[in-house]
Amino acid sequence: MTFHKKHLPRTSLMDVLWEIQRKKRHIGRDDMSKIAQQFNMSRMELEGVITFYHFFHRRDCGKYTIYLNSGIISRFSGRKPVKKAFEDILGIETGNVTEDGMFGLLETPCIGLSDQEPACLINFKPFTNLTPEKVADIISSIKKGARLSDICDKPKSIIYYTPSKDRTVFFKPYTTFSALSQLKDLHPEELIEIVKKSKLAGRGGAFFPTGLKWQFCRHNVADQKYIICNADEGEPGTFKDRVLMEEHPELLIEGMIFAAYAVGAAKGAIYLRAEYMYLKEPLENLLSTYRQNGFLGSDIAAKIPFDFDIYIHMGAGAYVCGEETALINSMEGKRGEPSTKEFFPVQKGFLGKPTVVNNVETLCAVPRILEMGVDTWLQIGTDKTPGTKILSVSGDCPNKGIYEIEWGMKFNDFLKLTGVEKPKIVQFSGPSGDCLSITPDEGKTLRSSQRKSRDYLTDQEYDRVISGEDITCGGSVMIFNESRNILQIIKSFSDFFVAESCGICVPCRTGNFLLNKKLEKLLHGHGEKKDLEDIKAWSEIIRTTSRCGLGQMSNNSLLQAIEKFPEEFDRALSDNTDFNKAFHLDEAVAEYDNIINELTSDYE
Amino acid sequence: MNNRINLTIDGKTIQTEAGKNLVDVAKENGIYIPTLCYFRELNPLATCRICTVKLNGRHTTGCTIKVADGMDIEVNTPELLDNRKAIIEMLYAEGNHFCPSCEKSGNCDMQNLGYDMGITVTRYPHVFSDKIVDFNPKRMIMESNRCILCKRCVEEVKTKDGKDVFSFVQRGVKTRVHIDYEQEEKLSESEALHAMNLCPVGAILVKGMIHEQPFGERKYDLLGKNILPKVTSVNNNLHKKENEKFIVATTSLAGCFGCHMSLLDIDTDLLDIIEIAEFNKSPLTDIKKFSKRCHIGLIEGGCANSENVHVLEEFRKKCDILVAFGECAIMGGIPAMRNFVPLKECLEEAYLNGVTTEIGAHIIPGHEDIPKLLNNVYPCNEVVKIDYYIPGCPPNAQHIWKVVKSILLGEEFSITHDEFKYD
Ligand SMILES: Cc1cc2nc3c(=O)[nH]c(=O)nc-3n(C[C@H](O)[C@H](O)[C@H](O)COP(=O)(O)O)c2cc1C
Ligand code: SF4
Ligand code: SF4
Ligand code: SF4
């Protein structure tokens, strides 16, 4: 044993794990022992980190690891035949690896390609708009030795809608570096004032005022501060950050440079979700360009010259790591558990230092605001939420893709744009967001059979407005039409939260598991009225006692769905009895019957 | 003295120093905020969520609040009290807590909170997930069935060179605490004992070191307040004519008859009971079939086979009120320990490979007259609706009759701390 060997910093643990995972398709015992030693940690602690992230595997997951999206959008887009095609061609069921170790077929929650589903990742290369035929082609090309990078799809950036040219913020041409010239005229405090004046609020879902966040961080004195871009985009149905990083990565980098200048941070990181691994290289190349041009590195030209550089930290499959404190733990090479909320990241963040965590879209907005001037920006959108918002639209509508809308757009106008026929449910901000019902209120509108597509103006929800004053959308908009069953959708959301709970607190880890069982009971038609009362009461307990937003918001849609689709829940429920309808004696004794039958046939 | 501040807890104004921990401040002022994971003021863990209170109208954990001037805190509202109870019940439902056979019973913080809150049954179905008992470490046993994932051991127990001995692995419902064998070996005897004592439940055991106090002298046998289970809507269910005696039925399903033995322990008080009640179907009378409708049915044991299910369903149909008495009826009890072993292995162990089977045994009996084993042992309330629960293994005789009498007469009652036991 060598005692003087220097241990590696924990912050590089996930990079090392990724290296092994990529090279060997699993992280085995021997490697674990070595890594544990390098990082001066116990093997079991390392095991705890590895098993937290579902893209790290303790067992071989195939030379070609295929991840199919298990989410509801993929399911409604025709995943079933695609999945079956994979299973038939490879001769394995999902969740397994072929005998020769060539292919592993696994599932994962939303991969950020909801406008191009069914889709999958093979060794983290994207393949979109799959059909059984396409699956057959892909597999046979791989078997013939084709390179994945040659045959994979480049995910399309479908930008379906932007406002008129003078009111578009994000998706219009940008000259790289142009906004950065303003650094020379602005004092950090002045920059913060502009951002405050712009009323820019966090686009990651919490809508915290960005200028205020930066100010807090600036005023916390420390020898080191950090800027982290949250590119973990895990909310099912959303892909706006992906498209932003594909179309305008320069805005993101410049936004981070401004943030660093404002708060006095010398280091920055982009926490990129593993599902977007294919964006890493282009981003890194662009970072080099910025370095070469003196906009990253030391002594960056500004009114007060400063040092700043950015690196990319890869996530490894955990939705909860989008929560900022979990994200910081993950970057520190730990399990991605949210912290206790005693401190905000601007007080004690990455490595205990003041840290700003901002969403991709938030950061991208900053150079745009500076470019157009804050007064022009304030002309766009609503009073409370100026500017535009990027929505990721998917589901049962012909016009899927990115919509850059002006805040304040009427919900009804938005729906028309999507071209949806006979809509029923519009799910805003993902499973933890808002469930909007498009079912006509009695007497107010035409019955659905009489309803002509696209012309339904009188419902209450239609008059709602997408803005900070009403429907504050994080980014995901999933549209479901009349043929969809609300219970099925809600159950799929529940599956997601059960799989993604970090396990720290019992209301979220087990409460959601138990709720999921209840929903299953309802889906099977075994539910009674009292089950619905339980569901409501349990949801409330989970909401009020969970540690982080994942648990607290996990049943938003469920509760809204119960309220907005009472008939559908009623239909699934029968009157209360003294007997549990989910208990079936014949099912409970089936295993015994099998054993006895097997034994008696053995004797014969 | 300029850091004196005022805050209110449940409407009561309290003066204290700024920055102190709310749980401690409340305690100093006679307000009890229950906790399980909290054991130090610095970096509270905030994993167990039991101390959830409302701060200026918003829910948060008490253990993470540093008090400041003007705070308005709610601790004991009906909603918050029920939340706490719900969390303890959820912990019982998620783990496999067989208190009657647990080394920590009587000294267990969670069990005591269960007593304090008068929990007779969990409102959630038992998860019965398969969790391992790890005997491999040199000095310790990790009983995952009882671990509530409070994280105390993970944060607190380290080797001299700073490595973790206990770690969380997996995530979500599959999260477990595992011991690192190599690091565990480095712990001294007293460090190992410290880990065992640190654990609020009986998940960490040191081999050969069992809590030694006899019944009645354990930590929580001696402390505690009286319990007030609620009698609700009794008279809605009870269909009794005036002058008629109460008609009682009892049965033992998958139980050991211990609960029935306990029934008889009231000795001569039985004569009082006979005054107001008569027994119908019951092992006590040896009446095998219901000859009339009954007012109350007492169920011992859970459902392990098809016959248990039939009997229980019949009781539900023939009795106005059903009472599950004893741990087995309430949560499956000791028989439910087989829920973690495949049924086939259970049968083979019982009939072929067990130490008490005859050499050469080769038959697992199967006949239409023999009741069929269920895939799992089910608590009674997962098959039919149960109206009341009397915990204990077995429940104390006084406790049983006090409850039964009060239910029948529709009276409120309280149970003393030493009568109310899960073991
Ligand atoms: C469960 C959970 C998941 C989250 N996921 C993301 C995410 O994927 N991307 C994101 O930007 N913010 C996410 N957030 C919000 C972050 O915690 C944080 O508020 C945000 O990154 C701050 O940036 P902003 O102020 O620019 O929005 C999530 C929050 C929770 C509770
Ligand atoms: S609410 Fe869920 S995800 Fe959040 S800390 Fe608790 S267990 Fe983890
Ligand atoms: S005594 Fe405590 S740890 Fe033991 S089974 Fe009961 S509740 Fe669980
Ligand atoms: S073993 Fe005990 S101390 Fe450790 S997490 Fe589990 S319950 Fe807490």
Coordinates of N, CA, C and O in Angstrom, one line a residue, chain A residues 293-410:
Chain A
N293 N -11.0 33.1 -28.2 CA -11.3 34.5 -28.5 C -11.2 35.4 -27.2 O -11.7 36.5 -27.2
G294 N -10.7 34.8 -26.1 CA -10.6 35.5 -24.9 C -11.8 35.8 -24.1 O -11.8 36.6 -23.2
F295 N -12.9 35.1 -24.4 CA -14.1 35.3 -23.7 C -14.3 34.3 -22.5 O -15.2 34.4 -21.7
L296 N -13.4 33.3 -22.5 CA -13.3 32.4 -21.4 C -11.9 32.3 -21.0 O -11.0 32.5 -21.9
G297 N -11.6 32.0 -19.8 CA -10.2 31.9 -19.3 C -9.9 33.1 -18.4 O -10.8 33.5 -17.7
S298 N -8.6 33.5 -18.4 CA -8.3 34.6 -17.4 C -8.3 35.9 -18.1 O -8.1 36.1 -19.3
D299 N -8.6 36.9 -17.3 CA -8.5 38.3 -17.7 C -9.4 38.6 -18.9 O -9.0 39.1 -19.9
I300 N -10.7 38.3 -18.7 CA -11.7 38.5 -19.8 C -11.9 40.0 -19.8 O -12.1 40.6 -18.8
A301 N -12.0 40.6 -21.0 CA -12.1 42.0 -21.1 C -13.5 42.5 -20.6 O -14.5 41.9 -21.1
A302 N -13.5 43.4 -19.7 CA -14.7 44.0 -19.2 C -14.4 45.3 -18.4 O -13.2 45.6 -18.3
K303 N -15.4 46.0 -18.0 CA -15.1 47.2 -17.2 C -14.2 46.8 -16.0 O -13.3 47.6 -15.7
I304 N -14.5 45.7 -15.4 CA -13.6 45.2 -14.4 C -13.2 43.8 -14.9 O -13.9 42.8 -14.8
P305 N -12.0 43.7 -15.5 CA -11.6 42.4 -16.1 C -11.7 41.2 -15.1 O -11.4 41.4 -13.9
F306 N -12.0 40.0 -15.6 CA -12.3 38.9 -14.6 C -11.9 37.6 -15.3 O -11.6 37.5 -16.5
D307 N -11.8 36.6 -14.4 CA -11.5 35.2 -14.9 C -12.7 34.4 -14.8 O -13.5 34.4 -13.8
F308 N -12.9 33.5 -15.8 CA -14.0 32.6 -15.7 C -13.8 31.5 -16.8 O -13.4 31.8 -17.9
D309 N -14.1 30.3 -16.3 CA -14.1 29.2 -17.3 C -15.3 28.2 -17.0 O -15.8 28.2 -15.9
I310 N -15.6 27.4 -18.0 CA -16.8 26.5 -17.9 C -16.4 25.1 -18.2 O -15.6 24.9 -19.2
Y311 N -16.8 24.1 -17.5 CA -16.7 22.7 -17.9 C -18.0 22.1 -17.9 O -19.0 22.6 -17.4
I312 N -18.1 20.9 -18.5 CA -19.4 20.2 -18.6 C -19.4 19.0 -17.6 O -18.4 18.2 -17.6
H313 N -20.4 18.9 -16.8 CA -20.5 17.7 -15.9 C -21.7 16.9 -16.4 O -22.8 17.4 -16.6
M314 N -21.4 15.6 -16.7 CA -22.5 14.8 -17.2 C -23.3 14.1 -16.1 O -22.7 13.6 -15.1
G315 N -24.6 14.2 -16.2 CA -25.5 13.5 -15.3 C -25.5 12.0 -15.7 O -24.8 11.6 -16.6
A316 N -26.2 11.2 -14.9 CA -26.2 9.8 -15.2 C -27.5 9.1 -15.0 O -27.6 8.0 -14.7
G317 N -28.6 9.9 -15.2 CA -29.9 9.3 -15.2 C -30.5 9.4 -13.8 O -30.5 8.4 -13.1
A318 N -31.0 10.5 -13.4 CA -31.8 10.7 -12.2 C -32.5 12.0 -12.3 O -31.9 13.1 -12.3
Y319 N -33.8 12.0 -12.5 CA -34.6 13.2 -12.7 C -34.4 14.1 -11.5 O -34.4 15.4 -11.7
V320 N -34.3 13.6 -10.3 CA -34.3 14.5 -9.1 C -33.0 15.4 -9.1 O -33.0 16.4 -8.5
C321 N -32.0 15.0 -9.9 CA -30.8 15.8 -10.0 C -31.1 17.1 -10.7 O -30.2 18.0 -10.7
G322 N -32.2 17.3 -11.3 CA -32.6 18.6 -11.8 C -32.9 19.6 -10.6 O -32.9 20.8 -10.8
E323 N -33.2 19.1 -9.5 CA -33.5 19.9 -8.3 C -32.1 20.5 -7.9 O -31.1 19.7 -7.8
E324 N -32.0 21.8 -7.7 CA -30.7 22.4 -7.6 C -29.8 21.8 -6.5 O -28.6 21.7 -6.7
T325 N -30.3 21.5 -5.3 CA -29.4 21.0 -4.3 C -29.0 19.6 -4.6 O -27.9 19.2 -4.2
A326 N -29.9 18.8 -5.2 CA -29.5 17.5 -5.6 C -28.4 17.5 -6.7 O -27.5 16.8 -6.7
L327 N -28.6 18.5 -7.6 CA -27.7 18.7 -8.7 C -26.3 19.0 -8.1 O -25.3 18.4 -8.6
I328 N -26.3 19.8 -7.1 CA -25.0 20.2 -6.5 C -24.3 18.9 -5.8 O -23.2 18.7 -6.0
N329 N -25.1 18.2 -5.1 CA -24.6 16.9 -4.5 C -24.1 16.0 -5.5 O -23.0 15.4 -5.4
S330 N -24.8 15.9 -6.6 CA -24.3 15.1 -7.7 C -23.0 15.5 -8.3 O -22.1 14.7 -8.6
M331 N -22.9 16.8 -8.5 CA -21.6 17.4 -9.0 C -20.5 17.2 -8.0 O -19.3 17.1 -8.4
E332 N -20.8 17.0 -6.7 CA -19.7 16.7 -5.8 C -19.4 15.2 -5.7 O -18.7 14.8 -4.8
G333 N -20.0 14.5 -6.6 CA -19.7 13.0 -6.6 C -20.4 12.2 -5.6 O -20.0 11.2 -5.2
K334 N -21.6 12.7 -5.2 CA -22.4 12.0 -4.2 C -23.7 11.5 -4.8 O -24.0 11.8 -6.0
R335 N -24.5 10.8 -4.0 CA -25.8 10.5 -4.4 C -26.6 11.8 -4.6 O -26.4 12.7 -3.8
G336 N -27.4 11.8 -5.6 CA -28.1 13.1 -5.9 C -29.3 13.3 -5.1 O -30.4 13.3 -5.6
E337 N -29.1 13.4 -3.8 CA -30.2 13.6 -2.9 C -30.4 15.1 -2.6 O -29.4 15.8 -2.3
P338 N -31.6 15.6 -2.6 CA -31.8 17.0 -2.3 C -31.4 17.3 -0.9 O -31.5 16.4 0.0
S339 N -30.9 18.5 -0.6 CA -30.4 18.7 0.8 C -31.6 19.2 1.6 O -32.7 19.3 1.2
T340 N -31.3 19.5 2.9 CA -32.3 19.8 3.8 C -33.0 21.2 3.7 O -33.9 21.5 4.4
K341 N -32.5 22.0 2.8 CA -33.1 23.3 2.6 C -32.8 24.3 3.8 O -33.5 25.3 4.0
E342 N -31.8 24.0 4.5 CA -31.4 24.9 5.6 C -30.7 26.1 4.9 O -30.8 27.2 5.4
F343 N -30.0 25.9 3.8 CA -29.4 27.0 3.1 C -29.8 27.0 1.6 O -30.1 25.9 1.1
F344 N -29.8 28.1 1.0 CA -30.0 28.2 -0.4 C -28.6 28.1 -1.1 O -27.6 28.5 -0.5
P345 N -28.6 27.6 -2.3 CA -27.3 27.5 -3.0 C -26.5 28.9 -3.0 O -25.3 28.9 -3.0
V346 N -27.2 30.0 -3.1 CA -26.5 31.3 -3.2 C -25.8 31.5 -1.8 O -24.9 32.4 -1.8
Q347 N -26.2 30.8 -0.8 CA -25.5 30.9 0.5 C -24.4 29.9 0.6 O -23.2 30.2 0.8
K348 N -24.8 28.6 0.5 CA -23.9 27.5 0.6 C -24.2 26.5 -0.5 O -25.2 25.8 -0.5
G349 N -23.5 26.6 -1.6 CA -23.8 25.7 -2.8 C -22.7 24.7 -3.0 O -22.3 24.0 -2.1
F350 N -22.2 24.7 -4.3 CA -21.2 23.8 -4.7 C -20.0 23.9 -3.8 O -19.5 25.0 -3.7
L351 N -19.5 22.8 -3.3 CA -18.4 22.8 -2.3 C -18.5 23.8 -1.2 O -17.5 24.3 -0.7
G352 N -19.7 24.0 -0.8 CA -20.0 24.9 0.3 C -19.9 26.4 -0.1 O -20.0 27.3 0.8
K353 N -19.7 26.7 -1.3 CA -19.5 28.1 -1.8 C -20.8 28.7 -2.4 O -21.6 27.9 -2.9
P354 N -20.9 30.0 -2.4 CA -22.1 30.6 -3.0 C -22.2 30.2 -4.5 O -21.2 30.3 -5.2
T355 N -23.4 29.8 -4.9 CA -23.5 29.2 -6.2 C -24.8 29.7 -6.8 O -25.9 29.7 -6.1
V356 N -24.8 30.1 -8.1 CA -26.0 30.4 -8.8 C -26.3 29.2 -9.7 O -25.5 28.8 -10.4
V357 N -27.5 28.7 -9.5 CA -28.0 27.6 -10.4 C -29.1 28.3 -11.3 O -30.1 28.8 -10.8
N358 N -28.9 28.2 -12.6 CA -29.9 28.8 -13.5 C -30.2 27.8 -14.6 O -29.3 27.1 -15.1
N359 N -31.4 27.8 -15.1 CA -31.8 27.0 -16.2 C -31.2 27.5 -17.5 O -30.9 28.7 -17.6
V360 N -31.2 26.6 -18.5 CA -30.6 27.0 -19.8 C -31.4 28.2 -20.4 O -30.7 29.2 -20.8
E361 N -32.7 28.1 -20.4 CA -33.5 29.2 -21.0 C -33.3 30.6 -20.3 O -33.2 31.6 -20.9
T362 N -33.2 30.5 -18.9 CA -32.9 31.7 -18.2 C -31.7 32.4 -18.6 O -31.6 33.6 -18.9
L363 N -30.6 31.6 -18.7 CA -29.3 32.1 -19.1 C -29.3 32.6 -20.5 O -28.7 33.7 -20.8
C364 N -30.0 31.9 -21.4 CA -30.0 32.3 -22.8 C -30.7 33.7 -23.0 O -30.4 34.4 -23.9
A365 N -31.6 33.9 -22.1 CA -32.4 35.2 -22.2 C -31.5 36.4 -22.0 O -31.7 37.5 -22.5
V366 N -30.5 36.3 -21.1 CA -29.7 37.4 -20.7 C -29.0 38.2 -21.8 O -29.2 39.4 -22.0
P367 N -28.2 37.5 -22.7 CA -27.6 38.2 -23.8 C -28.7 38.8 -24.7 O -28.4 39.9 -25.3
R368 N -29.8 38.2 -24.9 CA -30.8 38.7 -25.7 C -31.4 40.0 -25.2 O -31.7 41.0 -25.9
I369 N -31.6 40.0 -23.8 CA -32.1 41.2 -23.2 C -31.2 42.4 -23.4 O -31.5 43.5 -23.8
L370 N -29.9 42.1 -23.2 CA -28.9 43.1 -23.4 C -28.8 43.6 -24.9 O -28.6 44.8 -25.1
E371 N -29.0 42.6 -25.8 CA -28.9 42.9 -27.2 C -30.0 43.9 -27.6 O -29.8 44.9 -28.3
M372 N -31.2 43.5 -27.2 CA -32.4 44.3 -27.6 C -32.6 45.5 -26.8 O -33.4 46.4 -27.1
G373 N -32.0 45.5 -25.6 CA -32.3 46.6 -24.7 C -33.5 46.3 -23.8 O -34.5 45.8 -24.3
V374 N -33.3 46.5 -22.5 CA -34.3 46.0 -21.5 C -35.7 46.7 -21.8 O -36.7 46.0 -21.6
D375 N -35.7 47.9 -22.3 CA -37.0 48.6 -22.5 C -37.8 47.9 -23.7 O -39.0 47.7 -23.6
T376 N -37.0 47.5 -24.7 CA -37.7 46.7 -25.8 C -38.3 45.4 -25.2 O -39.4 45.0 -25.5
W377 N -37.5 44.7 -24.5 CA -37.9 43.5 -23.9 C -39.1 43.6 -23.0 O -40.0 42.8 -23.1
L378 N -39.2 44.7 -22.3 CA -40.3 44.9 -21.4 C -41.6 45.2 -22.2 O -42.7 45.1 -21.7
Q379 N -41.5 45.6 -23.5 CA -42.6 45.8 -24.3 C -43.3 44.4 -24.7 O -44.4 44.4 -25.1
I380 N -42.5 43.4 -24.6 CA -43.0 42.0 -25.0 C -43.6 41.3 -23.8 O -43.1 41.5 -22.7
G381 N -44.7 40.5 -24.0 CA -45.2 39.7 -22.9 C -46.1 40.5 -22.0 O -46.7 41.5 -22.4
T382 N -46.3 40.0 -20.7 CA -47.2 40.7 -19.8 C -46.4 41.5 -18.8 O -45.2 41.4 -18.7
D383 N -47.2 42.2 -18.0 CA -46.6 43.1 -17.0 C -45.7 42.3 -16.0 O -44.6 42.6 -15.7
K384 N -46.3 41.2 -15.5 CA -45.6 40.4 -14.5 C -44.5 39.5 -15.2 O -43.4 39.3 -14.6
T385 N -44.8 39.0 -16.4 CA -43.8 38.2 -17.0 C -43.5 38.7 -18.4 O -44.2 38.4 -19.4
P386 N -42.6 39.6 -18.5 CA -42.2 40.2 -19.8 C -41.4 39.1 -20.6 O -40.9 38.1 -20.1
G387 N -41.4 39.4 -21.9 CA -40.6 38.5 -22.8 C -41.4 37.4 -23.4 O -42.7 37.4 -23.4
T388 N -40.7 36.4 -23.9 CA -41.4 35.2 -24.4 C -41.0 34.0 -23.6 O -40.2 34.0 -22.8
K389 N -41.8 32.9 -23.9 CA -41.5 31.6 -23.2 C -41.4 30.5 -24.3 O -42.2 30.5 -25.2
I390 N -40.5 29.6 -24.0 CA -40.4 28.5 -25.0 C -41.2 27.3 -24.4 O -41.0 26.8 -23.3
L391 N -42.0 26.8 -25.3 CA -42.8 25.6 -24.9 C -42.4 24.4 -25.8 O -42.2 24.6 -27.0
S392 N -42.4 23.2 -25.2 CA -42.2 22.0 -25.9 C -43.5 21.3 -26.1 O -44.1 20.9 -25.1
V393 N -44.0 21.2 -27.3 CA -45.3 20.7 -27.5 C -45.3 19.3 -28.1 O -44.6 19.1 -29.1
S394 N -45.9 18.4 -27.4 CA -45.9 17.0 -27.9 C -47.3 16.4 -27.7 O -48.2 17.0 -27.0
G395 N -47.5 15.2 -28.2 CA -48.7 14.5 -27.9 C -49.6 14.4 -29.2 O -49.1 14.4 -30.3
D396 N -50.9 14.4 -28.9 CA -51.9 14.2 -30.0 C -52.2 15.5 -30.8 O -53.3 16.0 -30.8
C397 N -51.2 16.0 -31.4 CA -51.4 17.2 -32.3 C -50.5 17.1 -33.5 O -49.4 16.6 -33.4
P398 N -50.9 17.6 -34.6 CA -50.1 17.5 -35.8 C -48.8 18.4 -35.7 O -47.8 18.1 -36.2
N399 N -49.0 19.6 -35.0 CA -47.9 20.5 -35.0 C -47.0 20.4 -33.8 O -47.0 21.3 -33.0
K400 N -46.3 19.3 -33.7 CA -45.4 19.2 -32.5 C -44.2 20.0 -32.7 O -43.8 20.3 -33.8
G401 N -43.5 20.3 -31.6 CA -42.2 21.0 -31.7 C -42.2 22.2 -30.7 O -42.8 22.2 -29.7
I402 N -41.3 23.1 -31.1 CA -41.0 24.2 -30.2 C -41.9 25.4 -30.5 O -42.0 25.7 -31.7
Y403 N -42.5 26.0 -29.5 CA -43.2 27.2 -29.7 C -42.6 28.3 -28.8 O -42.6 28.2 -27.6
E404 N -42.1 29.3 -29.5 CA -41.7 30.5 -28.7 C -42.9 31.4 -28.7 O -43.3 32.0 -29.7
I405 N -43.6 31.5 -27.5 CA -44.8 32.3 -27.5 C -44.6 33.6 -26.7 O -43.7 33.6 -25.8
E406 N -45.3 34.6 -26.9 CA -45.2 35.8 -26.1 C -46.0 35.4 -24.8 O -47.2 34.9 -24.9
W407 N -45.5 35.7 -23.7 CA -46.2 35.5 -22.4 C -47.5 36.3 -22.6 O -47.5 37.4 -23.1
G408 N -48.6 35.7 -22.2 CA -49.9 36.4 -22.3 C -50.7 35.9 -23.4 O -51.9 36.3 -23.6
M409 N -50.2 34.9 -24.1 CA -51.0 34.3 -25.2 C -52.2 33.6 -24.6 O -52.1 32.9 -23.5
K410 N -53.4 33.7 -25.2 CA -54.6 33.0 -24.7 C -54.4 31.5 -24.9 O -53.9 31.1 -26.0

